């Protein structure tokens, strides 16, 4: 894989997400993640990404009319939920993002997160999988233009027309 631009071939923005954080999901509760995930399907909600936390789990979903029903059901089950609306996904796409080369002393994920944090852009959720060609994070919509601009520069897409 090419390591030009730290292995990143594209920076993408996918708008219109909601993040739902579900609490009281203790690791020693057998089957709790599967039980909660099945509720999303029951309410016709699709999970686009998820992330584990300390006795909680955060899910990225596209807004849907049934979200309030899900939140009520979760609350009644003893799993209070916090909903964040107006979120957008910022994604890096490329095969060589996990390589350090002679020209790149950092990997794409370090530069990705470091750039956003150094510019004061809060990251609500970050997803990465070693086998994937996509790394992404979820940020508030108001930071999208700023994030894309800074990432474009950080990954040197402005140089040599590449």
Short mmCIF file of C-alpha atoms in Angstrom, two decimals, residues 12-134:
data_model
loop_
_atom_site.label_atom_id
_atom_site.label_comp_id
_atom_site.label_asym_id
_atom_site.label_seq_id
_atom_site.Cartn_x
_atom_site.Cartn_y
_atom_site.Cartn_z
CA UNK A 12 -15.03 11.69 3.96
CA UNK A 13 -17.89 13.28 5.84
CA UNK A 14 -21.18 11.50 6.46
CA UNK A 15 -23.82 13.79 8.02
CA UNK A 16 -26.90 13.19 10.13
CA UNK A 17 -26.06 10.82 12.96
CA UNK A 18 -27.25 10.40 16.50
CA UNK A 19 -25.13 8.85 19.22
CA UNK A 20 -26.81 6.99 22.04
CA UNK A 21 -24.85 6.08 25.17
CA UNK A 22 -26.41 3.28 27.20
CA UNK A 23 -25.37 2.98 30.83
CA UNK A 24 -25.34 0.14 33.37
CA UNK A 25 -23.94 -2.40 30.90
CA UNK A 26 -21.54 -4.23 33.19
CA UNK A 27 -18.97 -6.47 31.55
CA UNK A 28 -19.81 -9.40 33.85
CA UNK A 29 -23.48 -9.41 32.75
CA UNK A 30 -23.57 -12.31 30.33
CA UNK A 31 -25.32 -11.48 27.05
CA UNK A 32 -26.09 -7.85 27.91
CA UNK A 33 -24.55 -6.44 24.70
CA UNK A 34 -26.50 -8.92 22.56
CA UNK A 35 -29.71 -8.16 24.45
CA UNK A 36 -29.31 -4.41 23.96
CA UNK A 37 -28.33 -4.80 20.29
CA UNK A 38 -31.41 -6.91 19.63
CA UNK A 39 -33.57 -4.04 20.93
CA UNK A 40 -32.20 -1.80 18.19
CA UNK A 41 -33.40 -4.33 15.60
CA UNK A 42 -36.74 -4.69 17.36
CA UNK A 43 -37.29 -0.93 16.97
CA UNK A 44 -36.09 -0.97 13.34
CA UNK A 45 -32.86 0.91 14.13
CA UNK A 46 -29.59 0.15 12.38
CA UNK A 47 -26.31 0.41 14.30
CA UNK A 48 -23.60 1.96 12.10
CA UNK A 49 -20.83 1.87 14.73
CA UNK A 50 -20.38 1.09 18.41
CA UNK A 51 -17.79 1.64 21.08
CA UNK A 52 -17.31 0.19 24.58
CA UNK A 53 -16.88 2.39 27.61
CA UNK A 54 -16.75 1.92 31.36
CA UNK A 55 -20.01 0.04 32.08
CA UNK A 56 -21.58 1.69 29.06
CA UNK A 57 -21.67 1.39 25.30
CA UNK A 58 -22.10 4.09 22.66
CA UNK A 59 -23.91 3.44 19.39
CA UNK A 60 -24.00 5.55 16.21
CA UNK A 61 -27.33 5.44 14.41
CA UNK A 62 -29.18 7.34 11.72
CA UNK A 63 -32.10 9.29 13.26
CA UNK A 64 -35.35 7.35 13.33
CA UNK A 65 -38.82 7.97 14.71
CA UNK A 66 -38.53 4.96 17.08
CA UNK A 67 -35.50 6.22 19.02
CA UNK A 68 -37.65 7.64 21.86
CA UNK A 69 -39.40 4.26 22.23
CA UNK A 70 -36.02 2.53 22.49
CA UNK A 71 -34.82 5.01 25.11
CA UNK A 72 -37.99 4.48 27.17
CA UNK A 73 -37.60 0.70 27.00
CA UNK A 74 -33.93 0.92 27.99
CA UNK A 75 -34.74 3.21 30.91
CA UNK A 76 -37.45 0.81 32.12
CA UNK A 77 -34.85 -2.00 31.98
CA UNK A 78 -32.46 -0.03 34.20
CA UNK A 79 -30.22 1.17 31.38
CA UNK A 80 -30.48 4.97 31.21
CA UNK A 81 -29.54 6.37 27.83
CA UNK A 82 -28.10 9.70 26.71
CA UNK A 83 -28.84 10.86 23.16
CA UNK A 84 -26.56 13.21 21.19
CA UNK A 85 -28.08 14.63 18.00
CA UNK A 86 -26.50 16.69 15.22
CA UNK A 87 -23.44 14.47 14.90
CA UNK A 88 -21.37 13.80 11.79
CA UNK A 89 -18.95 11.05 10.89
CA UNK A 90 -15.49 12.04 9.67
CA UNK A 91 -13.68 9.12 8.04
CA UNK A 92 -10.22 8.42 6.71
CA UNK A 93 -10.12 5.86 3.93
CA UNK A 94 -6.98 4.07 2.74
CA UNK A 95 -5.03 0.81 2.88
CA UNK A 96 -1.68 2.06 4.17
CA UNK A 97 -2.83 3.90 7.27
CA UNK A 98 -1.19 1.55 9.76
CA UNK A 99 2.30 1.76 8.26
CA UNK A 100 5.18 3.92 9.42
CA UNK A 101 7.61 4.60 6.57
CA UNK A 102 10.82 6.54 6.01
CA UNK A 103 8.75 9.63 5.21
CA UNK A 104 5.99 9.15 7.82
CA UNK A 105 7.03 9.03 11.46
CA UNK A 106 3.40 8.73 12.63
CA UNK A 107 0.53 6.49 11.70
CA UNK A 108 -2.68 7.94 10.30
CA UNK A 109 -4.67 7.35 13.49
CA UNK A 110 -2.19 9.33 15.60
CA UNK A 111 -2.24 12.22 13.14
CA UNK A 112 -6.05 12.00 12.76
CA UNK A 113 -6.86 12.22 16.46
CA UNK A 114 -3.96 14.55 17.27
CA UNK A 115 -5.01 17.05 14.62
CA UNK A 116 -8.59 17.22 15.83
CA UNK A 117 -7.61 17.46 19.50
CA UNK A 118 -4.95 20.11 18.86
CA UNK A 119 -7.59 22.26 17.13
CA UNK A 120 -10.01 21.91 20.03
CA UNK A 121 -12.48 19.71 18.16
CA UNK A 122 -14.17 17.36 20.65
CA UNK A 123 -14.42 13.74 19.53
CA UNK A 124 -17.54 12.01 20.81
CA UNK A 125 -16.64 8.56 19.51
CA UNK A 126 -13.75 6.98 17.60
CA UNK A 127 -13.82 3.71 15.68
CA UNK A 128 -10.93 1.76 14.22
CA UNK A 129 -10.36 -1.86 13.38
CA UNK A 130 -6.96 -3.19 12.35
CA UNK A 131 -8.38 -5.07 9.36
CA UNK A 132 -10.43 -2.14 8.06
CA UNK A 133 -9.50 0.48 5.48
CA UNK A 134 -11.66 3.03 7.35
#
